[in-house]
CSV table of C-alpha atoms in Angstrom, one decimal:
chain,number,residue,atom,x,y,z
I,1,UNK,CA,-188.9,11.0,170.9
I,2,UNK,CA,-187.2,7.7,170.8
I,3,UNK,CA,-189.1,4.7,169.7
I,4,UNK,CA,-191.8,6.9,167.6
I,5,UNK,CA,-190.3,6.0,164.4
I,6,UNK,CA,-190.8,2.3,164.9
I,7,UNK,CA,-194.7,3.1,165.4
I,8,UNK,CA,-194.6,5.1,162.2
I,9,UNK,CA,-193.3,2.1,160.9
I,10,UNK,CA,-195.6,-0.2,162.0
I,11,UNK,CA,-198.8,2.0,161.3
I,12,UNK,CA,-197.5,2.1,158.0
I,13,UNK,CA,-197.4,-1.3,157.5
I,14,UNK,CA,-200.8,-1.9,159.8
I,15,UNK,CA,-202.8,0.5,157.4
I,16,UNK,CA,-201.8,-1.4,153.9
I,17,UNK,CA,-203.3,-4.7,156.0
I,18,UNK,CA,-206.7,-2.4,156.6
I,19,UNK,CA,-206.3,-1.6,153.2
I,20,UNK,CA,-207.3,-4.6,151.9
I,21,UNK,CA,-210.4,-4.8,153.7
I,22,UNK,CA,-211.3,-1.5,153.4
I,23,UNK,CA,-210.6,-1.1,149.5
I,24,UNK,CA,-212.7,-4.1,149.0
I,25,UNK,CA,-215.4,-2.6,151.0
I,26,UNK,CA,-215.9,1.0,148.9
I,27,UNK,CA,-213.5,3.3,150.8
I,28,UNK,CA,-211.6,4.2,147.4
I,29,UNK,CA,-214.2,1.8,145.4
I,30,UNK,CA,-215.7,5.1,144.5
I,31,UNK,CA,-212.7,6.2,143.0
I,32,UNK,CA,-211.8,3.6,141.4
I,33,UNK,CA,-213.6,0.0,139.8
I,34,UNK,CA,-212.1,-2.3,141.4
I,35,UNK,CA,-210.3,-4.1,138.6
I,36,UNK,CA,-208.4,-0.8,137.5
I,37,UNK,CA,-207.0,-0.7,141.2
I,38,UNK,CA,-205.8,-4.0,141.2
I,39,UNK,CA,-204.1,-4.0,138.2
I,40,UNK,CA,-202.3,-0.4,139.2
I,41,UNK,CA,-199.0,-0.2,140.7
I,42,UNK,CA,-199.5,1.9,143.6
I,43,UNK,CA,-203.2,0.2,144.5
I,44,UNK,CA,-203.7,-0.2,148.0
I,45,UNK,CA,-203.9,-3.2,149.9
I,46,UNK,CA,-202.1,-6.5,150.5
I,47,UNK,CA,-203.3,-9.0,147.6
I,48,UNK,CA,-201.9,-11.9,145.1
I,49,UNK,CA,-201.4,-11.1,141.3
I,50,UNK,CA,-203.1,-13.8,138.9
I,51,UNK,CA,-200.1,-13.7,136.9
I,52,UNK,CA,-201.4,-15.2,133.8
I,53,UNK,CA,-204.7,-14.5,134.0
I,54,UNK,CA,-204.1,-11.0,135.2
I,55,UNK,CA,-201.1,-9.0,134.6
I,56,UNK,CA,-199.9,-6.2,136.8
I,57,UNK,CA,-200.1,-3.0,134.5
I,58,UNK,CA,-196.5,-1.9,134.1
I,59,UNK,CA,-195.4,2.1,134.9
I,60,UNK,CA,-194.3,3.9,131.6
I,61,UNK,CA,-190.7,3.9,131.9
I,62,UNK,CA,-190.9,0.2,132.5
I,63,UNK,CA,-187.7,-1.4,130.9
I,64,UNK,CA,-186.9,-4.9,129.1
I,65,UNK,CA,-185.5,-5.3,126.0
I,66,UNK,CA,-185.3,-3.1,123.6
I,67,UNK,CA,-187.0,-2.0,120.5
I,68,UNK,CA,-186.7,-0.2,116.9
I,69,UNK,CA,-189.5,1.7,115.7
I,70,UNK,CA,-190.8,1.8,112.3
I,71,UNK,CA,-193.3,3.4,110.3
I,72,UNK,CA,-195.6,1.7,108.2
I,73,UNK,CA,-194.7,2.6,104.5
I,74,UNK,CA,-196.6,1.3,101.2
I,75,UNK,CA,-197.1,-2.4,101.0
I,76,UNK,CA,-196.2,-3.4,103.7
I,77,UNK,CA,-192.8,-1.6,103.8
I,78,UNK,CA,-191.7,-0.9,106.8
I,79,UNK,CA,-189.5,2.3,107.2
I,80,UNK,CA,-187.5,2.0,110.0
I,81,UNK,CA,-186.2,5.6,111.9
I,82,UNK,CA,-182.9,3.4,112.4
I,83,UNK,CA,-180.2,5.6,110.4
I,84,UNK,CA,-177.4,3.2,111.2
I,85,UNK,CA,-175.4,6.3,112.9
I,86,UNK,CA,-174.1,3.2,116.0
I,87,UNK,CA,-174.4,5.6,118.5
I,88,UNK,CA,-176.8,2.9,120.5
I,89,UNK,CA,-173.9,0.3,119.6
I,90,UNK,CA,-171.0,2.7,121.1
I,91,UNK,CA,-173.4,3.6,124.3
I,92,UNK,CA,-174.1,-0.3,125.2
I,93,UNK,CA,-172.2,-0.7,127.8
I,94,UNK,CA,-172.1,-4.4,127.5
I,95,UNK,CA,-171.4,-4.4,123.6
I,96,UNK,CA,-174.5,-6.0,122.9
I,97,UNK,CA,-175.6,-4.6,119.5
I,98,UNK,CA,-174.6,-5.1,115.9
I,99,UNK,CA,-175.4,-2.9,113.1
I,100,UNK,CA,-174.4,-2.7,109.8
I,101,UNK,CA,-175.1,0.2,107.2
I,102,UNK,CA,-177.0,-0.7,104.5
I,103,UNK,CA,-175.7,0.2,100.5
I,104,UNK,CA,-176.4,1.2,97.7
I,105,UNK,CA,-176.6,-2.2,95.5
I,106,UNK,CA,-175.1,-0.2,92.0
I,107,UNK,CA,-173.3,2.4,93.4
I,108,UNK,CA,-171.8,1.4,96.8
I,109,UNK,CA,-172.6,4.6,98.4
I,110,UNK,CA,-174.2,3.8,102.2
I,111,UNK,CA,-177.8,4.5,102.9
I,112,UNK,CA,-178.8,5.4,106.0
I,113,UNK,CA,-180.8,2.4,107.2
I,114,UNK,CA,-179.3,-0.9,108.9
I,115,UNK,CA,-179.1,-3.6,107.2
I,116,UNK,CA,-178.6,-5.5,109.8
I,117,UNK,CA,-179.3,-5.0,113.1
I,118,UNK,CA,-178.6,-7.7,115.8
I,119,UNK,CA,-179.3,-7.7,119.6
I,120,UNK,CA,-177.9,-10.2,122.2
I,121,UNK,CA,-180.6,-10.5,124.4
I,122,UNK,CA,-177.7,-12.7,126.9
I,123,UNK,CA,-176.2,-10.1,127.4
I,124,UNK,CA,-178.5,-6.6,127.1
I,125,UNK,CA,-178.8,-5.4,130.7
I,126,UNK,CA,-182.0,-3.5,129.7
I,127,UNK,CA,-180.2,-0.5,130.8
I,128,UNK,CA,-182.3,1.7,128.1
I,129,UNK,CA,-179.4,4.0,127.3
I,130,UNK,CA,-179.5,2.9,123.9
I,131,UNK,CA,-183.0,4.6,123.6
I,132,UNK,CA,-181.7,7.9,125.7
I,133,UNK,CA,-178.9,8.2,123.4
I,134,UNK,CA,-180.8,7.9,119.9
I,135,UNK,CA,-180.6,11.2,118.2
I,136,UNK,CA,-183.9,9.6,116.1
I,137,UNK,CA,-186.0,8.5,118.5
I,138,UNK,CA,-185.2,5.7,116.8
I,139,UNK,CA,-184.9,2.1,119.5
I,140,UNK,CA,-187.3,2.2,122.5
I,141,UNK,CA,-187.3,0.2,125.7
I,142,UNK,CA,-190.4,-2.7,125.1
I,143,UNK,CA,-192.6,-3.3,127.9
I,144,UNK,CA,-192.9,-7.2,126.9
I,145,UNK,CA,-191.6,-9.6,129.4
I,146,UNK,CA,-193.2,-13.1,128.6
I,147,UNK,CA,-189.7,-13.9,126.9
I,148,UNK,CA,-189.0,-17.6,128.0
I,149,UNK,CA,-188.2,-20.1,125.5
I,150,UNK,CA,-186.7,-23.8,125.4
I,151,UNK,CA,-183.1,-22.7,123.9
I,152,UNK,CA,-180.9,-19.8,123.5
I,153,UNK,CA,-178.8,-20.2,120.5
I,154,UNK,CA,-181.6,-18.9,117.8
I,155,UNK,CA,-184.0,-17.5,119.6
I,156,UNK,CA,-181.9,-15.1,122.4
I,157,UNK,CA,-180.8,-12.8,119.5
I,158,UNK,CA,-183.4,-10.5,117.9
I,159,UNK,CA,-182.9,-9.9,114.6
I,160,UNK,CA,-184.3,-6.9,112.9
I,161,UNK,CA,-187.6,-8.4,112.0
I,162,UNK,CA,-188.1,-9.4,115.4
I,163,UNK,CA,-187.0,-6.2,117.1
I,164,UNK,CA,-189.2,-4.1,114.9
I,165,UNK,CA,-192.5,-2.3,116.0
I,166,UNK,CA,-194.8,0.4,114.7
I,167,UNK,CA,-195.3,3.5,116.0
I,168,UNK,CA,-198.5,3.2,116.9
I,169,UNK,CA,-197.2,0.4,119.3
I,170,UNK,CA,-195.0,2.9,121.0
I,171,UNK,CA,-197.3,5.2,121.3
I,172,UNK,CA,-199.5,2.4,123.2
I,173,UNK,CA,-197.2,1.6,125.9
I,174,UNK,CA,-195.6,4.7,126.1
I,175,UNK,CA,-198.2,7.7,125.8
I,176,UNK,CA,-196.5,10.6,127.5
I,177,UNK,CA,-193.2,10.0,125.8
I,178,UNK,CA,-194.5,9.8,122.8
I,179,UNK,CA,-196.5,13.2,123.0
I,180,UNK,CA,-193.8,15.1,124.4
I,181,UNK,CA,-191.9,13.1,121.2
I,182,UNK,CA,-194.4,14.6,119.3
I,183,UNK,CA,-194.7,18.1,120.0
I,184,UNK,CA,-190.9,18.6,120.2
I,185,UNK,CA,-191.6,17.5,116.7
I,186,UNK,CA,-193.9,20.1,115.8
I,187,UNK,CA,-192.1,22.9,117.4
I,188,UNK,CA,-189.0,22.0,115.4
I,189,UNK,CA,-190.9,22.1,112.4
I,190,UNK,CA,-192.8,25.4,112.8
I,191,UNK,CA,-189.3,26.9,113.7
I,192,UNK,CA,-187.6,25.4,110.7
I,193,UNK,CA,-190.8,27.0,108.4
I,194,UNK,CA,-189.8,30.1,110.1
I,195,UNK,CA,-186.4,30.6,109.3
Y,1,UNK,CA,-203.2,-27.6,130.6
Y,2,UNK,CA,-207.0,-27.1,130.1
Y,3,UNK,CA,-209.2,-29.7,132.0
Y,4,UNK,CA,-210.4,-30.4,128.2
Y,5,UNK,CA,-206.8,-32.1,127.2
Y,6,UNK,CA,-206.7,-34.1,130.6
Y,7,UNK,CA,-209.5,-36.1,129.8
Y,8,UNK,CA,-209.3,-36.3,126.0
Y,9,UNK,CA,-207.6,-38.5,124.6
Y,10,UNK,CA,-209.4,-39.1,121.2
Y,11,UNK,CA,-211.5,-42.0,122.5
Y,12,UNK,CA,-215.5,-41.0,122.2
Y,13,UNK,CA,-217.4,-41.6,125.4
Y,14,UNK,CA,-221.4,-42.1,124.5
Y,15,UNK,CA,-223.6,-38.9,125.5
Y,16,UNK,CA,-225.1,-41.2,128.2
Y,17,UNK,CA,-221.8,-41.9,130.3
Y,18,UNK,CA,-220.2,-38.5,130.1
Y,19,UNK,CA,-221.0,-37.1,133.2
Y,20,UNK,CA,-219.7,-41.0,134.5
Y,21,UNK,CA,-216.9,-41.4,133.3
Y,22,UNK,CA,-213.6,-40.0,132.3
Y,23,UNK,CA,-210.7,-41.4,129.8
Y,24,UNK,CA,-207.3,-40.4,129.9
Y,25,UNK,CA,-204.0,-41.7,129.0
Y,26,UNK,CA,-200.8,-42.5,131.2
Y,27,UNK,CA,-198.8,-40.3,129.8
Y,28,UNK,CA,-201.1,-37.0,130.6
Y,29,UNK,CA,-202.6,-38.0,134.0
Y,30,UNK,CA,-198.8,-38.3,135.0
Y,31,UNK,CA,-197.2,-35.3,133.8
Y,32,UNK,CA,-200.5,-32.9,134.8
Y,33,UNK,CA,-199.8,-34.4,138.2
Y,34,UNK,CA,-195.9,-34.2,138.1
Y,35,UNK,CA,-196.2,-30.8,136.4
Y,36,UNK,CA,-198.7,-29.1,139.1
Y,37,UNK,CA,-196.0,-30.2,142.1
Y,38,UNK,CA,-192.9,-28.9,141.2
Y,39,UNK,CA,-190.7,-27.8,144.0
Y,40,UNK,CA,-187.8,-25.7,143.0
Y,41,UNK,CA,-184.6,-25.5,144.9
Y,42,UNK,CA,-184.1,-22.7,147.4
Y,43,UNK,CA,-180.9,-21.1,146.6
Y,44,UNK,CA,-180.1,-18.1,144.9
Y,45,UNK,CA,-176.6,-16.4,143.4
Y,46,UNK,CA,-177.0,-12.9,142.7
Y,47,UNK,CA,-179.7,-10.3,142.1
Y,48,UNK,CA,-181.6,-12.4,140.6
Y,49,UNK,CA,-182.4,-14.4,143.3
Y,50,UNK,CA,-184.3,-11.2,145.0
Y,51,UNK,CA,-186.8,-11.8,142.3
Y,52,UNK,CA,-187.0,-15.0,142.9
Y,53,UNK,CA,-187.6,-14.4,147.1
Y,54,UNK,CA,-190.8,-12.0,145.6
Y,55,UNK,CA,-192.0,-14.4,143.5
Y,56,UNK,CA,-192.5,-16.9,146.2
Y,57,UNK,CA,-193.7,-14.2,148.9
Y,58,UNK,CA,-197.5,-13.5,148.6
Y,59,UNK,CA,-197.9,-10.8,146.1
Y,60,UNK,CA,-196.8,-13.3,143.5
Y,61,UNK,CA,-197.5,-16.4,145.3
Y,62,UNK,CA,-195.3,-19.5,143.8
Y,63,UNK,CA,-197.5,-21.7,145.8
Y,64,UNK,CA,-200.6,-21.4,142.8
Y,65,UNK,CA,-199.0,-23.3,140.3
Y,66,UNK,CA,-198.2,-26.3,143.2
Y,67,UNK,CA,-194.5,-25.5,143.2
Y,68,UNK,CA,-195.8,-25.2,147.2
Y,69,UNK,CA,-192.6,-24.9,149.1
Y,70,UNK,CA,-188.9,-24.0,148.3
Y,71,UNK,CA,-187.3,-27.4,149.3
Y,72,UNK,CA,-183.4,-26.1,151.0
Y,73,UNK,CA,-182.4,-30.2,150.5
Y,74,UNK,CA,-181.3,-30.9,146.6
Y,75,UNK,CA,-183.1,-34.5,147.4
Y,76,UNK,CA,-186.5,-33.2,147.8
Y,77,UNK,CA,-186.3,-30.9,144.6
Y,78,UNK,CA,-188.0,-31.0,141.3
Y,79,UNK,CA,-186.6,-27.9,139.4
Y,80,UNK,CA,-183.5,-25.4,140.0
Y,81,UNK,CA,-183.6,-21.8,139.4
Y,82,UNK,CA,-179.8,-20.8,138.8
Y,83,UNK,CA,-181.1,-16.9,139.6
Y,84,UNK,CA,-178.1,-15.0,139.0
Y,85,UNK,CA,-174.8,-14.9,137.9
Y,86,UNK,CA,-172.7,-18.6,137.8
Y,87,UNK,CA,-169.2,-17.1,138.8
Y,88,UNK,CA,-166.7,-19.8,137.8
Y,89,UNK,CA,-165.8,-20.1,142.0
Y,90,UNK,CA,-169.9,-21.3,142.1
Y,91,UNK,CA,-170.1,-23.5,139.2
Y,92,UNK,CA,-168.8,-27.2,141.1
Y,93,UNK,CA,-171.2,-26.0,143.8
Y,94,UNK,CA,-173.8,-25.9,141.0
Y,95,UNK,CA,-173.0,-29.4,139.4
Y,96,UNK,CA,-173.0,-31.1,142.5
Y,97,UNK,CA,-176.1,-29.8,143.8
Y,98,UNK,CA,-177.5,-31.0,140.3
Y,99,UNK,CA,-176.6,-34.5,140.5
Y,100,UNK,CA,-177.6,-34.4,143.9
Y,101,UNK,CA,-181.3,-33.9,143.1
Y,102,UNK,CA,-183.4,-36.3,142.2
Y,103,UNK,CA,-184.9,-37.6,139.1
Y,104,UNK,CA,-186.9,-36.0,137.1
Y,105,UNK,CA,-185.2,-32.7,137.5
Y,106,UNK,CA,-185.5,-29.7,135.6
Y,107,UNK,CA,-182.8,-26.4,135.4
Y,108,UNK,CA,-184.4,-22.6,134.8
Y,109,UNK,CA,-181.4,-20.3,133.9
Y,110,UNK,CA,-182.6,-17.6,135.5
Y,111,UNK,CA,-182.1,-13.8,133.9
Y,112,UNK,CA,-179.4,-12.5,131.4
Y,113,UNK,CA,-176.1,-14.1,133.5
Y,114,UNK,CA,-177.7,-17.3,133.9
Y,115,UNK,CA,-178.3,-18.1,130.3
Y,116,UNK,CA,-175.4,-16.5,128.6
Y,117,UNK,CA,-173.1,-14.7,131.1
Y,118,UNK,CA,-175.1,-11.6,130.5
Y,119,UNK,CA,-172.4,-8.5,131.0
Y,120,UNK,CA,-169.8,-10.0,132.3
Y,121,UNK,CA,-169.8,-12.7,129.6
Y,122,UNK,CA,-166.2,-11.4,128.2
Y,123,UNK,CA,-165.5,-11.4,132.4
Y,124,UNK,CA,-162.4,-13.5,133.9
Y,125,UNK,CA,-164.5,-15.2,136.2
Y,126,UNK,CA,-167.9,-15.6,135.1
Y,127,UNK,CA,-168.9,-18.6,133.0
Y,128,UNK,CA,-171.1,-17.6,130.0
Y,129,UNK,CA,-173.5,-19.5,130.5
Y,130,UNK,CA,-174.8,-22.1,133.3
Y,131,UNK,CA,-176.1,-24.0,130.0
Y,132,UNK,CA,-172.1,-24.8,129.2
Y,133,UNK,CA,-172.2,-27.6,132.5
Y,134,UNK,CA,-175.7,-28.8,133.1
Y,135,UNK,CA,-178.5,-29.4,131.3
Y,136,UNK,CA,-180.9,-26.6,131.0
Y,137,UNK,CA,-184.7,-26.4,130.3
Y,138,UNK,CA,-185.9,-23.3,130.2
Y,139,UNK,CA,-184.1,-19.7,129.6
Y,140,UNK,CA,-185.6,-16.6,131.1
Y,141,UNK,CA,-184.7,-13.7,129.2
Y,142,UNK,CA,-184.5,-10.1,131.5
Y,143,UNK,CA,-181.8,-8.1,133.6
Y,144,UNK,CA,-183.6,-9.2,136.1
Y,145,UNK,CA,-186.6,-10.8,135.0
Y,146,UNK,CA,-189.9,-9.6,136.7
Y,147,UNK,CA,-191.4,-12.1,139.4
Y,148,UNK,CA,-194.1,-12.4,136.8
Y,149,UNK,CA,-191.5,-12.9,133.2
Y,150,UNK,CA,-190.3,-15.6,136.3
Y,151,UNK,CA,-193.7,-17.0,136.1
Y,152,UNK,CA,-194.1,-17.2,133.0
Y,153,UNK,CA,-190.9,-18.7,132.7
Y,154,UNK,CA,-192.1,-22.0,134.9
Y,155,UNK,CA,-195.6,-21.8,133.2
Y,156,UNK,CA,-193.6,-22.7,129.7
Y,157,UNK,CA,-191.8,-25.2,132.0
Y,158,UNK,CA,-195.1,-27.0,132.7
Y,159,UNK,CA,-195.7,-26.8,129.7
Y,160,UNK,CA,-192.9,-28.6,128.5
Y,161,UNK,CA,-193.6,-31.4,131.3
Y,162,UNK,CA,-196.8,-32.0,129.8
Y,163,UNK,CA,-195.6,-32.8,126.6
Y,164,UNK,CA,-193.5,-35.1,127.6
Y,165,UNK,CA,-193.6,-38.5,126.7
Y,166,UNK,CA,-192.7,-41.1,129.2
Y,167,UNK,CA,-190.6,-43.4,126.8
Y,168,UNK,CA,-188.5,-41.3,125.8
Y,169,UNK,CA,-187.3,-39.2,128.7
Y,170,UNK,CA,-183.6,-39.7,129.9
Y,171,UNK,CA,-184.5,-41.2,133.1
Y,172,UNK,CA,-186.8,-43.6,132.4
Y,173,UNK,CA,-184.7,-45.5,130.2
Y,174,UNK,CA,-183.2,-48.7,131.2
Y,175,UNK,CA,-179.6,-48.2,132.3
Y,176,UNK,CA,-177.7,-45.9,134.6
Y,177,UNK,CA,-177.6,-42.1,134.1
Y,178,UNK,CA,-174.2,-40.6,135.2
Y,179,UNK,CA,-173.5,-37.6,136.6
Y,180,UNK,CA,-172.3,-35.1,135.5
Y,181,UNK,CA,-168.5,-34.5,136.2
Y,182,UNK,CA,-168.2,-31.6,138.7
Y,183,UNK,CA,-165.3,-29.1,137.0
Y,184,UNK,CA,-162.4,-27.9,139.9
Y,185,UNK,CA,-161.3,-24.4,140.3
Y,186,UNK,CA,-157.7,-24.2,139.7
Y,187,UNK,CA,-156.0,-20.9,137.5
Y,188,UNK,CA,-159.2,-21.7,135.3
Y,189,UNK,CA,-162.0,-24.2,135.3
Y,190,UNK,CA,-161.0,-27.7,134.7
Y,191,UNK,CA,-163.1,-30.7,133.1
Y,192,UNK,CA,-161.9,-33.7,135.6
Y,193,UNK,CA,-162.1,-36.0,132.3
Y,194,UNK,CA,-159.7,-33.7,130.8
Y,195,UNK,CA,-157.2,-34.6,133.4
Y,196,UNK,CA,-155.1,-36.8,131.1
Y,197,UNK,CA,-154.3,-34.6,128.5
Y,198,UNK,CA,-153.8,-31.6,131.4
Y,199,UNK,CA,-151.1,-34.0,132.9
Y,200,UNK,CA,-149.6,-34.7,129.6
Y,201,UNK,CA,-149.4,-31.1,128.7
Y,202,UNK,CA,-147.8,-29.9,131.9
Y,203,UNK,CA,-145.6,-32.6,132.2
Y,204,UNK,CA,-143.6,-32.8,128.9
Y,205,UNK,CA,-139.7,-31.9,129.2
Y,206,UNK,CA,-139.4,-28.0,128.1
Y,207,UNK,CA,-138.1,-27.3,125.0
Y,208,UNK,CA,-134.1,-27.2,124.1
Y,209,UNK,CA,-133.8,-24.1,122.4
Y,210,UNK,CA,-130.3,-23.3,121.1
Y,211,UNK,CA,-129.2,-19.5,121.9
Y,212,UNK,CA,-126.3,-17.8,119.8
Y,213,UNK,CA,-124.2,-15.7,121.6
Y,214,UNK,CA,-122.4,-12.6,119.4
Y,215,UNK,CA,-119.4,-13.6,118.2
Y,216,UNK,CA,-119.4,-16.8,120.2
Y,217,UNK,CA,-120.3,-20.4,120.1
Y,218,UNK,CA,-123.5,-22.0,120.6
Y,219,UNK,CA,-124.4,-22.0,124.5
C-alpha cells in the first residue's frame, strides 16, 4: 500500500518519544535500574548524556587507539606479548607504526620483543586491523577516548610505555574476546599435551 | 571550574560574613564567564563534522557547557572546530575565516586530519596539519572522535581559558595583532610573504649549458 511505510516510519520515531515517558515511569524499570538503562547503548527513550559526569557505556568492539598487552612479570616487569614479527606495521594501512626488534646486548642475536614501539596517533585511523592481524593476541583496540591535549608534537605519539596495558585491563573492557581468547588457548594446549 | 576556585582567592573571609559575601579576583570572574559562553563556528570539512552536528543535537547537547548556539558569521564566534580534513583547496578559506573572527578566539583541530593530516598526511593535496597556518589550542585525538572525546575536547578548552591570565594573552596587549597571511592555491600552496623569493626564482635567465656534438664543434 503506498504511503504505509512513511507511518512505519513515523510510529517508529513516535514510540522512542513515548519511550521516554514511559521508561521513566516503570514500563522496563522492572527490567532494568534506571541508571544501567541510561548508560546502555540501545536504552530506550529520547534523553541528553551528562558527558562528564556520566559516560555512555561503550559496545565491546568499540575502537580508538590502539593498545599492547602485557603481562605483569616479577618486579614490576612487564612482559609484553609483542614479538616484534611487524605484521601490525605491514597491515597499517596508513603506515602508522614503528617497531624495532630488540637484541641481544653481547651477542647481537634478536630477541623477540620490541624495543621500540611507536604509534602516530595523527595518523592511526583506528581501523583495528592491527589487532585482527596479530598472530599473538598481542595489540588491542582501547576503549579510551578522553585523548585531548594542548599540543601534538610529544604527546600525539605513544611510546611503548604509554601504549602498554595489562591483561587484566583487556579483559575489563573486552570480556567476551577475551574468553573466547582464552579458551582457544586452552584447547590448543590440551591438543598440544595430546600429541 | 568548581564554585570553590571562583570564589577563592586566598583572602580569608571571617566565619561571620561568609554566607555575605564573596571575594574573587579579575582574572577568574572573567575567564569562568568567558569560558561558560563559547560559541563555536558552524562549519564543518569532512566526516568529522557529522560528529560535530551530534554533538550539538540533543543527545549530546553542546548547549550545557554555554557554547549555546553554532554562530554561521566568523564575527560572532568564540572557538573554531576545523572537523575534518584541511584539503590544501580549503586552507585560504580557513585563514580567512580565522582572522575574520573576533578576539579572543580559540581553534579545536578536530580528529586525526585536523591535527596531523591523519592518512592522507603523505597525500598531494592534504596539508598535515591545520596547526601548520593557524594557531591551534586544543588537538582532539580519534578517526573520528566520539561526540563525547569532542566534549571532552572543549572541557580541556575551558580549562585552558580559565587559566589564563589576562596580562599576558596576545590580544590584550597594547599594539596591533596582524593577521595571519592567507596562503593561495597555485601548483602548490604559496606563503604571500614568500612572494619575493618565488618571483626571483621563476624569473632568473635559464641556464647556458654548452652541448657537444660527436665529432663536431660546440653548438
Amino acid at each position: 500500500m503506498n504511503g504505509f511505510g512513511i507511518l512505519k516510519g513515523l510510529w517508529i520515531t513516535l514510540r522512542h518519544f513515548f519511550d521516554t515517558y514511559l521508561s521513566e515511569f516503570g514500563r522496563n524499570r522492572k527490567k532494568l535500574p534506571l541508571d544501567d538503562q541510561r548508560g546502555m547503548v540501545n536504552s530506550p527513550g529520547l534523553f541528553t548524556i551528562q558527558y562528564p559526569e556520566e559516560v555512555l557505556a561503550a559496545p565491546e568492539e568499540f575502537r580508538v587507539i590502539p593498545f599492547l598487552v602485557y603481562e605483569a612479570g616479577d618486579y614490576d616487569q612487564r612482559k609484553y606479548r609483542c614479538t616484534s614479527c611487524g605484521i601490525c606495521a605491514k597491515v597499517c594501512p596508513t603506515q602508522c607504526i614503528y617497531i624495532t626488534r630488540k637484541k641481544d646486548a653481547e651477542t647481537g642475536k634478536p630477541i623477540p620483543s620490541p624495543e621500540e614501539f611507536y604509534i602516530d596517533t595523527d595518523k592511526c585511523m583506528n581501523c583495528g586491523f592491527c589487532a585482527e592481524f596479530c598472530p599473538f593476541d598481542a595489540i588491542k583496540m582501547n576503549h579510551d577516548f578522553e585523548l585531548a591535549t594542548y599540543e601534538r608534537g610529544e604527546t600525539h605519539i605513544f611510546n611503548k610505555e604509554k601504549l602498554g596495558k595489562p591483561v587484566e585491563y583487556y579483559a575489563k573492557i573486552r570480556p567476551v574476546n577475551y574468553a573466547l581468547e582464552v579458551a582457544e588457548k586452552a584447547e590448543k594446549a590440551e591438543k598440544s599435551t595430546a600429541a | 571550574m568548581a564554585e570553590n576556585d571562583l570564589n577563592n582567592p586566598e583572602i580569608d573571609i571571617p566565619d561571620e560574613l561568609k554566607q555575605q559575601i564573596a571575594v574573587t579576583t579579575l582574572d577568574r570572574i572573567y575567564n569562568w564567564s568567558r569560558s561558560n559562553s563559547l560559541w563555536p563556528m558552524m562549519f564543518g570539512l569532512a566526516c568529522c563534522a557529522i560528529e560535530m552536528i551530534c554533538t550539538a543535537a540533543s543527545r549530546y547537547d553542546l548547549s550545557r557547557f554555554g557554547m549555546e548556539v553554532m554562530r554561521p558569521s566568523p564575527r560572532q564566534a568564540d572557538v573554531m572546530i576545523v572537523s575534518g580534513t584541511v584539503t590544501k583547496k580549503m586552507v585560504p578559506q580557513i585563514v580567512r575565516l580565522y582572522n575574520q573572527m573576533s578576539e579572543p578566539k580559540y581553534v579545536i583541530a578536530m580528529g586525526a586530519c585536523a591535527s596531523g593530516g591523519g592518512p592522507f598526511k603523505e597525500g598531494y593535496n592534504v596539508v598535515p596539519g591545520v596547526d601548520k597556518f593557524i594557531p591551534v589550542d586544543v588537538y582532539v585525538a580519534g578517526c573520528p572522535p566520539t561526540p563525547q572525546a569532542l566534549l571532552h575536547g572543549l572541557i580541556t578548552l575551558q580549562k585552558k581559558i580559565e587559566g589564563e591570565h589576562i596580562p599576558d594573552t596576545r590580544w590584550y596587549k597594547k599594539g596591533e595583532v596582524e593577521a595571519l597571511p592567507i596562503p593561495i592555491l597555485g601548483p602548490d600552496l604559496m606563503d604571500p610573504r614568500h612572494f619575493e623569493l618565488i618571483r626571483e626564482e621563476t624569473h632568473k635567465p635559464l641556464p647556458v649549458v654548452d652541448v657537444i656534438i660527436e665529432g663536431g664543434e660546440t653548438a
